[in-house]
mmCIF file of C-alpha atoms and ligand atoms in Angstrom:
data_model
loop_
_atom_site.group_PDB
_atom_site.id
_atom_site.type_symbol
_atom_site.label_atom_id
_atom_site.label_comp_id
_atom_site.label_asym_id
_atom_site.label_seq_id
_atom_site.Cartn_x
_atom_site.Cartn_y
_atom_site.Cartn_z
ATOM 1 C CA UNK K 160 0.000 0.000 0.000
ATOM 2 C CA UNK K 161 1.208 3.459 -0.814
ATOM 3 C CA UNK K 162 1.584 5.582 2.305
ATOM 4 C CA UNK K 163 1.221 9.335 2.066
ATOM 5 C CA UNK K 164 3.222 10.645 4.925
ATOM 6 C CA UNK K 165 2.612 13.911 6.711
ATOM 7 C CA UNK K 166 5.545 15.662 8.280
ATOM 8 C CA UNK K 167 5.553 18.720 10.489
ATOM 9 C CA UNK K 168 8.549 21.026 10.500
ATOM 10 C CA UNK K 169 8.562 23.069 13.705
ATOM 11 C CA UNK K 170 10.569 26.295 13.503
ATOM 12 C CA UNK K 171 12.470 27.738 16.451
ATOM 13 C CA UNK K 172 10.728 30.579 18.293
ATOM 14 C CA UNK K 173 13.461 32.968 17.083
ATOM 15 C CA UNK K 174 13.338 31.795 13.449
ATOM 16 C CA UNK K 175 13.251 34.673 10.960
ATOM 17 C CA UNK K 176 10.692 35.109 8.173
ATOM 18 C CA UNK K 177 13.479 34.397 5.712
ATOM 19 C CA UNK K 178 14.281 31.064 7.368
ATOM 20 C CA UNK K 179 10.582 30.124 7.206
ATOM 21 C CA UNK K 180 10.499 31.097 3.530
ATOM 22 C CA UNK K 181 13.611 29.024 2.893
ATOM 23 C CA UNK K 182 11.984 25.924 4.410
ATOM 24 C CA UNK K 183 8.808 26.476 2.334
ATOM 25 C CA UNK K 184 10.909 26.876 -0.824
ATOM 26 C CA UNK K 185 12.901 23.740 -0.053
ATOM 27 C CA UNK K 186 9.666 21.769 0.343
ATOM 28 C CA UNK K 187 8.121 23.064 -2.882
ATOM 29 C CA UNK K 188 11.364 22.639 -4.834
ATOM 30 C CA UNK K 189 11.216 18.883 -4.255
ATOM 31 C CA UNK K 190 7.636 18.772 -5.543
ATOM 32 C CA UNK K 191 5.830 18.698 -2.183
ATOM 33 C CA UNK K 192 3.170 20.989 -0.724
ATOM 34 C CA UNK K 193 4.006 23.252 2.225
ATOM 35 C CA UNK K 194 1.324 24.357 4.694
ATOM 36 C CA UNK K 195 2.500 27.295 6.767
ATOM 37 C CA UNK K 196 0.856 27.272 10.187
ATOM 38 C CA UNK K 197 1.704 30.447 12.116
ATOM 39 C CA UNK K 198 1.398 30.498 15.903
ATOM 40 C CA UNK K 199 2.056 33.097 18.578
ATOM 41 C CA UNK K 200 5.144 31.227 19.855
ATOM 42 C CA UNK K 201 6.486 29.682 16.661
ATOM 43 C CA UNK K 202 5.636 28.784 13.098
ATOM 44 C CA UNK K 203 5.146 25.213 11.937
ATOM 45 C CA UNK K 204 5.095 23.985 8.357
ATOM 46 C CA UNK K 205 3.163 20.894 7.361
ATOM 47 C CA UNK K 206 4.347 18.836 4.394
ATOM 48 C CA UNK K 207 1.926 16.847 2.240
ATOM 49 C CA UNK K 208 2.166 15.192 -1.141
ATOM 50 C CA UNK K 209 5.050 12.846 -0.481
ATOM 51 C CA UNK K 210 4.684 9.213 -1.395
ATOM 52 C CA UNK K 211 6.571 7.016 1.020
ATOM 53 C CA UNK K 212 8.757 8.093 3.875
ATOM 54 C CA UNK K 213 10.498 11.405 4.271
ATOM 55 C CA UNK K 214 13.748 11.788 6.145
ATOM 56 C CA UNK K 215 13.332 14.325 8.983
ATOM 57 C CA UNK K 216 17.068 15.075 8.867
ATOM 58 C CA UNK K 217 16.668 16.767 5.481
ATOM 59 C CA UNK K 218 14.639 19.495 7.162
ATOM 60 C CA UNK K 219 16.267 19.502 10.589
ATOM 61 C CA UNK K 220 19.493 20.683 9.002
ATOM 62 C CA UNK K 221 17.889 23.809 7.581
ATOM 63 C CA UNK K 222 18.550 27.046 9.497
ATOM 64 C CA UNK K 223 15.849 28.025 12.020
ATOM 65 C CA UNK K 224 14.318 24.548 12.253
ATOM 66 C CA UNK K 225 13.747 23.131 15.772
ATOM 67 C CA UNK K 226 12.552 19.686 14.720
ATOM 68 C CA UNK K 227 10.799 17.703 11.997
ATOM 69 C CA UNK K 228 8.234 15.178 13.166
ATOM 70 C CA UNK K 229 6.158 12.515 11.467
ATOM 71 C CA UNK K 230 2.445 12.861 12.236
ATOM 72 C CA UNK K 231 0.943 9.398 12.224
ATOM 73 C CA UNK K 232 -2.588 10.210 13.486
ATOM 74 C CA UNK K 233 -5.298 10.265 10.810
ATOM 75 C CA UNK K 234 -6.006 13.940 11.493
ATOM 76 C CA UNK K 235 -3.202 16.196 10.377
ATOM 77 C CA UNK K 236 -3.958 19.830 9.575
ATOM 78 C CA UNK K 237 -7.160 19.777 11.642
ATOM 79 C CA UNK K 238 -5.408 18.440 14.737
ATOM 80 C CA UNK K 239 -3.973 20.072 17.832
ATOM 81 C CA UNK K 240 -0.721 18.250 17.148
ATOM 82 C CA UNK K 241 -0.112 20.487 14.182
ATOM 83 C CA UNK K 242 -1.574 23.755 15.470
ATOM 84 C CA UNK K 243 -1.638 24.440 19.174
ATOM 85 C CA UNK K 244 -3.849 27.535 19.167
ATOM 86 C CA UNK K 245 -7.569 27.704 18.351
ATOM 87 C CA UNK K 246 -8.292 28.774 14.790
ATOM 88 C CA UNK K 247 -10.167 32.034 14.435
ATOM 89 C CA UNK K 248 -12.040 32.371 11.156
ATOM 90 C CA UNK K 249 -12.742 35.933 10.076
ATOM 91 C CA UNK K 250 -15.893 36.575 8.075
ATOM 92 C CA UNK K 251 -16.572 40.256 7.491
ATOM 93 C CA UNK K 252 -16.111 41.883 10.903
ATOM 94 C CA UNK K 253 -16.856 38.663 12.793
ATOM 95 C CA UNK K 254 -14.234 36.390 14.320
ATOM 96 C CA UNK K 255 -15.589 32.859 14.643
ATOM 97 C CA UNK K 256 -13.701 30.934 17.321
ATOM 98 C CA UNK K 257 -12.471 34.029 19.168
ATOM 99 C CA UNK K 258 -14.760 33.480 22.150
ATOM 100 C CA UNK K 259 -17.324 36.012 20.909
ATOM 101 C CA UNK K 260 -20.911 34.865 20.531
ATOM 102 C CA UNK K 261 -21.483 34.341 16.798
ATOM 103 C CA UNK K 262 -24.991 34.150 15.371
ATOM 104 C CA UNK K 263 -25.723 33.541 11.696
ATOM 105 C CA UNK K 264 -29.359 34.082 10.742
ATOM 106 C CA UNK K 265 -31.539 34.392 7.689
ATOM 107 C CA UNK K 266 -34.110 32.520 5.665
ATOM 108 C CA UNK K 267 -33.679 28.982 4.411
ATOM 109 C CA UNK K 268 -33.984 30.174 0.802
ATOM 110 C CA UNK K 269 -33.705 33.493 -0.927
ATOM 111 C CA UNK K 270 -37.244 33.771 -2.320
ATOM 112 C CA UNK K 271 -37.768 37.394 -3.310
ATOM 113 C CA UNK K 272 -36.327 40.853 -2.791
ATOM 114 C CA UNK K 273 -39.125 41.701 -0.395
ATOM 115 C CA UNK K 274 -38.817 38.517 1.682
ATOM 116 C CA UNK K 275 -35.010 38.583 1.877
ATOM 117 C CA UNK K 276 -34.839 42.255 2.799
ATOM 118 C CA UNK K 277 -37.591 41.867 5.414
ATOM 119 C CA UNK K 278 -35.660 39.084 7.172
ATOM 120 C CA UNK K 279 -32.351 40.960 6.841
ATOM 121 C CA UNK K 280 -33.909 44.052 8.377
ATOM 122 C CA UNK K 281 -35.335 42.039 11.285
ATOM 123 C CA UNK K 282 -32.160 40.130 12.113
ATOM 124 C CA UNK K 283 -29.769 43.036 11.658
ATOM 125 C CA UNK K 284 -31.892 45.013 14.150
ATOM 126 C CA UNK K 285 -30.711 42.452 16.717
ATOM 127 C CA UNK K 286 -27.084 43.304 16.028
ATOM 128 C CA UNK K 287 -26.044 40.245 14.062
ATOM 129 C CA UNK K 288 -23.392 40.581 11.382
ATOM 130 C CA UNK K 289 -23.689 37.320 9.424
ATOM 131 C CA UNK K 290 -26.621 36.635 7.121
ATOM 132 C CA UNK K 291 -27.538 33.275 5.601
ATOM 133 C CA UNK K 292 -29.868 32.388 2.735
ATOM 134 C CA UNK K 293 -29.777 29.692 0.088
ATOM 135 C CA UNK K 294 -29.536 30.494 -3.597
ATOM 136 C CA UNK K 295 -28.737 26.857 -4.429
ATOM 137 C CA UNK K 296 -30.975 24.455 -2.556
ATOM 138 C CA UNK K 297 -30.222 20.731 -2.456
ATOM 139 C CA UNK K 298 -33.801 19.447 -2.128
ATOM 140 C CA UNK K 299 -35.082 15.947 -1.523
ATOM 141 C CA UNK K 300 -37.451 16.216 -4.486
ATOM 142 C CA UNK K 301 -36.342 17.386 -7.935
ATOM 143 C CA UNK K 302 -39.734 19.097 -8.209
ATOM 144 C CA UNK K 303 -39.201 21.302 -5.125
ATOM 145 C CA UNK K 304 -37.839 24.853 -5.398
ATOM 146 C CA UNK K 305 -34.127 24.579 -6.234
ATOM 147 C CA UNK K 306 -33.130 28.168 -5.496
ATOM 148 C CA UNK K 307 -32.720 31.257 -7.667
ATOM 149 C CA UNK K 308 -29.057 30.572 -8.449
ATOM 150 C CA UNK K 309 -26.989 33.565 -9.479
ATOM 151 C CA UNK K 310 -29.980 35.930 -9.193
ATOM 152 C CA UNK K 311 -30.288 34.825 -5.572
ATOM 153 C CA UNK K 312 -26.599 35.541 -4.997
ATOM 154 C CA UNK K 313 -27.046 39.022 -6.457
ATOM 155 C CA UNK K 314 -29.888 39.636 -4.021
ATOM 156 C CA UNK K 315 -27.668 38.517 -1.164
ATOM 157 C CA UNK K 316 -24.955 40.916 -2.328
ATOM 158 C CA UNK K 317 -27.555 43.691 -2.221
ATOM 159 C CA UNK K 318 -28.368 42.694 1.359
ATOM 160 C CA UNK K 319 -24.684 43.029 2.245
ATOM 161 C CA UNK K 320 -24.555 46.518 0.807
ATOM 162 C CA UNK K 321 -27.849 47.625 2.365
ATOM 163 C CA UNK K 322 -27.325 46.259 5.894
ATOM 164 C CA UNK K 323 -23.572 45.723 6.225
ATOM 165 C CA UNK K 324 -24.082 41.994 6.727
ATOM 166 C CA UNK K 325 -21.533 39.414 5.575
ATOM 167 C CA UNK K 326 -23.090 36.631 3.515
ATOM 168 C CA UNK K 327 -22.960 32.860 4.127
ATOM 169 C CA UNK K 328 -24.475 30.742 1.365
ATOM 170 C CA UNK K 329 -24.284 27.221 0.011
ATOM 171 C CA UNK K 330 -22.459 25.960 -3.057
ATOM 172 C CA UNK K 331 -23.487 22.595 -4.458
ATOM 173 C CA UNK K 332 -21.089 22.052 -7.361
ATOM 174 C CA UNK K 333 -18.131 23.634 -9.125
ATOM 175 C CA UNK K 334 -20.202 26.153 -11.057
ATOM 176 C CA UNK K 335 -22.052 27.421 -7.988
ATOM 177 C CA UNK K 336 -18.831 27.364 -5.948
ATOM 178 C CA UNK K 337 -17.191 29.865 -8.249
ATOM 179 C CA UNK K 338 -20.249 32.117 -8.131
ATOM 180 C CA UNK K 339 -20.589 31.836 -4.349
ATOM 181 C CA UNK K 340 -16.905 32.745 -3.994
ATOM 182 C CA UNK K 341 -17.541 35.801 -6.159
ATOM 183 C CA UNK K 342 -20.680 37.123 -4.424
ATOM 184 C CA UNK K 343 -20.537 35.841 -0.831
ATOM 185 C CA UNK K 344 -18.224 36.069 2.166
ATOM 186 C CA UNK K 345 -18.375 32.471 3.342
ATOM 187 C CA UNK K 346 -18.949 29.281 1.360
ATOM 188 C CA UNK K 347 -21.317 26.747 2.896
ATOM 189 C CA UNK K 348 -20.865 23.079 2.049
ATOM 190 C CA UNK K 349 -24.103 21.317 2.945
ATOM 191 C CA UNK K 350 -24.675 18.072 4.796
ATOM 192 C CA UNK K 351 -25.420 16.209 1.573
ATOM 193 C CA UNK K 352 -22.082 17.210 0.115
ATOM 194 C CA UNK K 353 -19.904 16.603 3.160
ATOM 195 C CA UNK K 354 -18.239 13.689 1.431
ATOM 196 C CA UNK K 355 -18.295 15.124 -2.074
ATOM 197 C CA UNK K 356 -14.523 14.970 -2.161
ATOM 198 C CA UNK K 357 -14.058 16.772 -5.455
ATOM 199 C CA UNK K 358 -16.219 19.653 -4.181
ATOM 200 C CA UNK K 359 -14.229 19.706 -0.929
ATOM 201 C CA UNK K 360 -10.974 19.905 -2.855
ATOM 202 C CA UNK K 361 -12.346 22.725 -4.998
ATOM 203 C CA UNK K 362 -13.494 24.584 -1.874
ATOM 204 C CA UNK K 363 -9.951 24.108 -0.578
ATOM 205 C CA UNK K 364 -8.670 26.052 -3.542
ATOM 206 C CA UNK K 365 -10.946 28.998 -2.836
ATOM 207 C CA UNK K 366 -9.800 31.920 -0.781
ATOM 208 C CA UNK K 367 -13.033 32.500 1.124
ATOM 209 C CA UNK K 368 -13.768 30.773 4.453
ATOM 210 C CA UNK K 369 -15.800 27.585 4.371
ATOM 211 C CA UNK K 370 -18.583 26.425 6.658
ATOM 212 C CA UNK K 371 -18.665 22.636 6.498
ATOM 213 C CA UNK K 372 -21.893 21.018 7.654
ATOM 214 C CA UNK K 373 -21.805 17.526 9.118
ATOM 215 C CA UNK K 374 -23.289 14.825 6.923
ATOM 216 C CA UNK K 375 -26.446 13.364 8.386
ATOM 217 C CA UNK K 376 -24.835 9.983 8.938
ATOM 218 C CA UNK K 377 -21.207 11.013 9.282
ATOM 219 C CA UNK K 378 -19.243 10.078 12.352
ATOM 220 C CA UNK K 379 -16.705 12.434 13.873
ATOM 221 C CA UNK K 380 -13.751 10.971 11.989
ATOM 222 C CA UNK K 381 -15.526 11.351 8.641
ATOM 223 C CA UNK K 382 -16.506 14.919 9.575
ATOM 224 C CA UNK K 383 -12.945 15.907 10.468
ATOM 225 C CA UNK K 384 -11.515 14.134 7.426
ATOM 226 C CA UNK K 385 -13.839 16.195 5.232
ATOM 227 C CA UNK K 386 -12.349 19.328 6.814
ATOM 228 C CA UNK K 387 -8.884 17.855 6.231
ATOM 229 C CA UNK K 388 -9.679 17.603 2.486
ATOM 230 C CA UNK K 389 -10.371 21.338 2.348
ATOM 231 C CA UNK K 390 -7.289 22.228 4.375
ATOM 232 C CA UNK K 391 -5.010 19.889 2.448
ATOM 233 C CA UNK K 392 -5.641 22.099 -0.582
ATOM 234 C CA UNK K 393 -4.490 25.176 1.315
ATOM 235 C CA UNK K 394 -7.691 26.734 2.665
ATOM 236 C CA UNK K 395 -7.369 26.733 6.458
ATOM 237 C CA UNK K 396 -10.393 28.932 7.144
ATOM 238 C CA UNK K 397 -12.840 26.163 8.004
ATOM 239 C CA UNK K 398 -15.730 26.277 10.474
ATOM 240 C CA UNK K 399 -17.515 23.037 11.349
ATOM 241 C CA UNK K 400 -21.297 22.968 11.741
ATOM 242 C CA UNK K 401 -23.324 20.319 13.577
ATOM 243 C CA UNK K 402 -26.779 20.179 11.972
ATOM 244 C CA UNK K 403 -28.278 17.004 13.377
ATOM 245 C CA UNK K 404 -27.937 13.382 12.392
ATOM 246 C CA UNK K 405 -30.411 10.683 11.417
ATOM 247 C CA UNK K 406 -31.636 8.542 14.279
ATOM 248 C CA UNK K 407 -34.783 6.560 15.054
ATOM 249 C CA UNK K 408 -36.217 9.557 16.899
ATOM 250 C CA UNK K 409 -39.288 11.018 15.240
ATOM 251 C CA UNK K 410 -40.121 13.849 17.624
ATOM 252 C CA UNK K 411 -37.671 15.980 15.652
ATOM 253 C CA UNK K 412 -36.481 16.077 12.047
ATOM 254 C CA UNK K 413 -32.928 15.130 13.033
ATOM 255 C CA UNK K 414 -31.133 14.567 16.321
ATOM 256 C CA UNK K 415 -28.890 17.500 17.135
ATOM 257 C CA UNK K 416 -25.756 15.794 18.414
ATOM 258 C CA UNK K 417 -24.507 18.283 20.970
ATOM 259 C CA UNK K 418 -21.975 15.868 22.416
ATOM 260 C CA UNK K 419 -20.009 16.304 19.229
ATOM 261 C CA UNK K 420 -19.022 19.807 20.397
ATOM 262 C CA UNK K 421 -16.724 18.761 23.269
ATOM 263 C CA UNK K 422 -15.543 15.815 21.141
ATOM 264 C CA UNK K 423 -14.600 18.205 18.323
ATOM 265 C CA UNK K 424 -12.910 20.588 20.761
ATOM 266 C CA UNK K 425 -10.768 17.734 22.030
ATOM 267 C CA UNK K 426 -9.486 16.765 18.591
ATOM 268 C CA UNK K 427 -9.295 19.956 16.567
ATOM 269 C CA UNK K 428 -8.432 23.651 16.756
ATOM 270 C CA UNK K 429 -11.225 24.452 14.291
ATOM 271 C CA UNK K 430 -14.324 26.315 15.527
ATOM 272 C CA UNK K 431 -17.718 24.629 15.567
ATOM 273 C CA UNK K 432 -21.168 26.143 15.400
ATOM 274 C CA UNK K 433 -24.512 24.424 15.731
ATOM 275 C CA UNK K 434 -27.598 24.634 13.540
ATOM 276 C CA UNK K 435 -30.655 23.908 15.694
ATOM 277 C CA UNK K 436 -33.014 24.730 12.800
ATOM 278 C CA UNK K 437 -32.084 21.770 10.611
ATOM 279 C CA UNK K 438 -31.092 19.908 13.783
ATOM 280 C CA UNK K 439 -34.671 19.859 15.061
ATOM 281 C CA UNK K 440 -36.867 20.867 12.120
ATOM 282 C CA UNK K 441 -39.421 22.241 14.579
ATOM 283 C CA UNK K 442 -39.754 25.875 15.499
ATOM 284 C CA UNK K 443 -40.530 25.261 19.171
ATOM 285 C CA UNK K 444 -37.346 23.202 19.636
ATOM 286 C CA UNK K 445 -34.967 25.668 17.995
ATOM 287 C CA UNK K 446 -34.434 28.138 20.839
ATOM 288 C CA UNK K 447 -33.970 25.550 23.623
ATOM 289 C CA UNK K 448 -31.390 23.719 21.502
ATOM 290 C CA UNK K 449 -29.643 26.970 20.536
ATOM 291 C CA UNK K 450 -29.304 27.728 24.245
ATOM 292 C CA UNK K 451 -27.946 24.236 24.849
ATOM 293 C CA UNK K 452 -25.461 24.650 21.993
ATOM 294 C CA UNK K 453 -23.949 27.756 23.527
ATOM 295 C CA UNK K 454 -23.969 26.115 26.961
ATOM 296 C CA UNK K 455 -22.035 23.121 25.626
ATOM 297 C CA UNK K 456 -19.328 25.390 24.240
ATOM 298 C CA UNK K 457 -20.146 25.886 20.564
ATOM 299 C CA UNK K 458 -18.620 28.982 18.980
ATOM 300 C CA UNK K 459 -21.962 30.087 17.625
ATOM 301 C CA UNK K 460 -25.294 29.124 16.158
ATOM 302 C CA UNK K 461 -26.942 29.350 12.776
ATOM 303 C CA UNK K 462 -30.743 29.677 12.639
ATOM 304 C CA UNK K 463 -33.400 30.153 10.000
ATOM 305 C CA UNK K 464 -35.749 33.125 10.287
ATOM 306 C CA UNK K 465 -38.777 34.046 8.194
ATOM 307 C CA UNK K 466 -41.354 36.817 8.559
ATOM 308 C CA UNK K 467 -44.153 34.573 7.229
ATOM 309 C CA UNK K 468 -43.051 30.993 7.851
ATOM 310 C CA UNK K 469 -46.385 29.571 6.684
ATOM 311 C CA UNK K 470 -45.575 30.983 3.247
ATOM 312 C CA UNK K 471 -41.886 29.981 3.152
ATOM 313 C CA UNK K 472 -40.764 28.171 0.019
ATOM 314 C CA UNK K 473 -38.635 25.803 2.098
ATOM 315 C CA UNK K 474 -38.275 24.812 5.765
ATOM 316 C CA UNK K 475 -41.162 26.981 7.026
ATOM 317 C CA UNK K 476 -41.884 24.683 10.035
ATOM 318 C CA UNK K 477 -38.448 25.341 11.503
ATOM 319 C CA UNK K 478 -38.224 29.085 10.814
ATOM 320 C CA UNK K 479 -38.216 31.435 13.792
ATOM 321 C CA UNK K 480 -40.367 34.542 13.635
ATOM 322 C CA UNK K 481 -38.435 37.793 14.108
ATOM 323 C CA UNK K 482 -39.873 38.257 17.612
ATOM 324 C CA UNK K 483 -38.673 34.771 18.586
ATOM 325 C CA UNK K 484 -35.270 35.551 17.106
ATOM 326 C CA UNK K 485 -35.059 38.678 19.270
ATOM 327 C CA UNK K 486 -35.882 36.613 22.378
ATOM 328 C CA UNK K 487 -33.311 34.008 21.401
ATOM 329 C CA UNK K 488 -30.575 36.639 21.014
ATOM 330 C CA UNK K 489 -31.244 37.955 24.506
ATOM 331 C CA UNK K 490 -31.136 34.485 25.995
ATOM 332 C CA UNK K 491 -27.996 33.460 24.121
ATOM 333 C CA UNK K 492 -26.156 36.576 25.292
ATOM 334 C CA UNK K 493 -26.965 35.711 28.909
ATOM 335 C CA UNK K 494 -25.882 32.101 28.525
ATOM 336 C CA UNK K 495 -22.766 33.101 26.633
ATOM 337 C CA UNK K 496 -21.779 35.432 29.491
ATOM 338 C CA UNK K 497 -22.127 32.648 32.014
ATOM 339 C CA UNK K 498 -20.167 30.210 29.841
ATOM 340 C CA UNK K 499 -17.349 32.724 29.194
ATOM 341 C CA UNK K 500 -16.984 33.377 32.916
ATOM 342 C CA UNK K 501 -16.895 29.655 33.625
ATOM 343 C CA UNK K 502 -14.068 29.222 31.154
ATOM 344 C CA UNK K 503 -12.085 32.023 32.778
ATOM 345 C CA UNK K 504 -12.714 30.617 36.249
ATOM 346 C CA UNK K 505 -11.542 27.106 35.362
ATOM 347 C CA UNK K 506 -8.490 28.440 33.541
ATOM 348 C CA UNK K 507 -7.231 30.150 36.726
HETATM 349 C C1 PEP A 103 -29.014 24.809 4.808
HETATM 350 O O1 PEP A 103 -28.360 25.212 5.784
HETATM 351 O O2 PEP A 103 -29.606 25.571 4.060
HETATM 352 C C2 PEP A 103 -29.097 23.359 4.534
HETATM 353 C C3 PEP A 103 -29.610 22.904 3.398
HETATM 354 O O3 PEP A 103 -28.636 22.604 5.526
HETATM 355 P P1 PEP A 103 -28.103 21.080 5.526
HETATM 356 O O4 PEP A 103 -27.079 20.985 4.449
HETATM 357 O O5 PEP A 103 -27.541 20.964 6.902
HETATM 358 O O6 PEP A 103 -29.307 20.219 5.307
HETATM 359 MN MN1 MN A 104 -33.231 25.074 5.399
#
């Protein structure tokens, strides 16, 4: 079997930028891919693309290098072994993973100018900075509304200009990926595409941050490996999103797996948000589960909001009304305060 080895070159704390550049150039000159991973103490450089074993001594002899280590765990770029500080993903003015409470809100689908602007107005009044809305909708039935495509993206770009909101929206294939990269601020990869490896690789070549939703039957390893695909291509701005998994339970659309949050935090430096809208599918369950998500340590939540859910073109039963969204924001701020203070207390 062909083994693709991953090696991590750890620079000395005092290493100069030039020494880092020299290591990167050495790696690329022998046909391998270098992944620069800056940290506050020192820089590390991951090496991928090598078939067979690499000799650590080749890199340890380079000036400024502290050590070169083989990473044998399945998780490489996503793991704490490779990056010892939490990743903060910047989207517009928001820093996901910084400890701030992050809320992404908006309708399931972009339906019309009037509907999208009404929701944007309502959610931005609550101080949120990230707006969601689907222009490409992966639907169970080919006869259901599939999204407005590029026209929907243009509407979202208008929302950004009108309300100062950064845009998160889904791409479903290469064509939509390129358009989403052009119009939006963050690329969403949906649950159904979590193991669409060619799409993941293409998203890895984009320069916008990616929100990767957990597949509905993916275990944690598969979830993190999907993130690894994106990062292996050089895009390190990845946010994970738990959106519920399939179980036998029928009191909710999916089962929001909140225990994945501490499990993710143990294995990876990447931020994770939760989506209690798709996670429950039922309006009355969304706010309690959003509260629970923040309590369990998620970096944020994403929820669907609609001014007339009974008329929504998709996912009406799980959409919050603006007044409910306002209540949720208040509650999440209170819970987030408690959780932040707990973290500080236990760190002392
Ligand atoms: C969505 O967020 O619009 C969506 C379709 O979610 P998921 O991929 O989690 O089903
Ligand atoms: Mn939806």
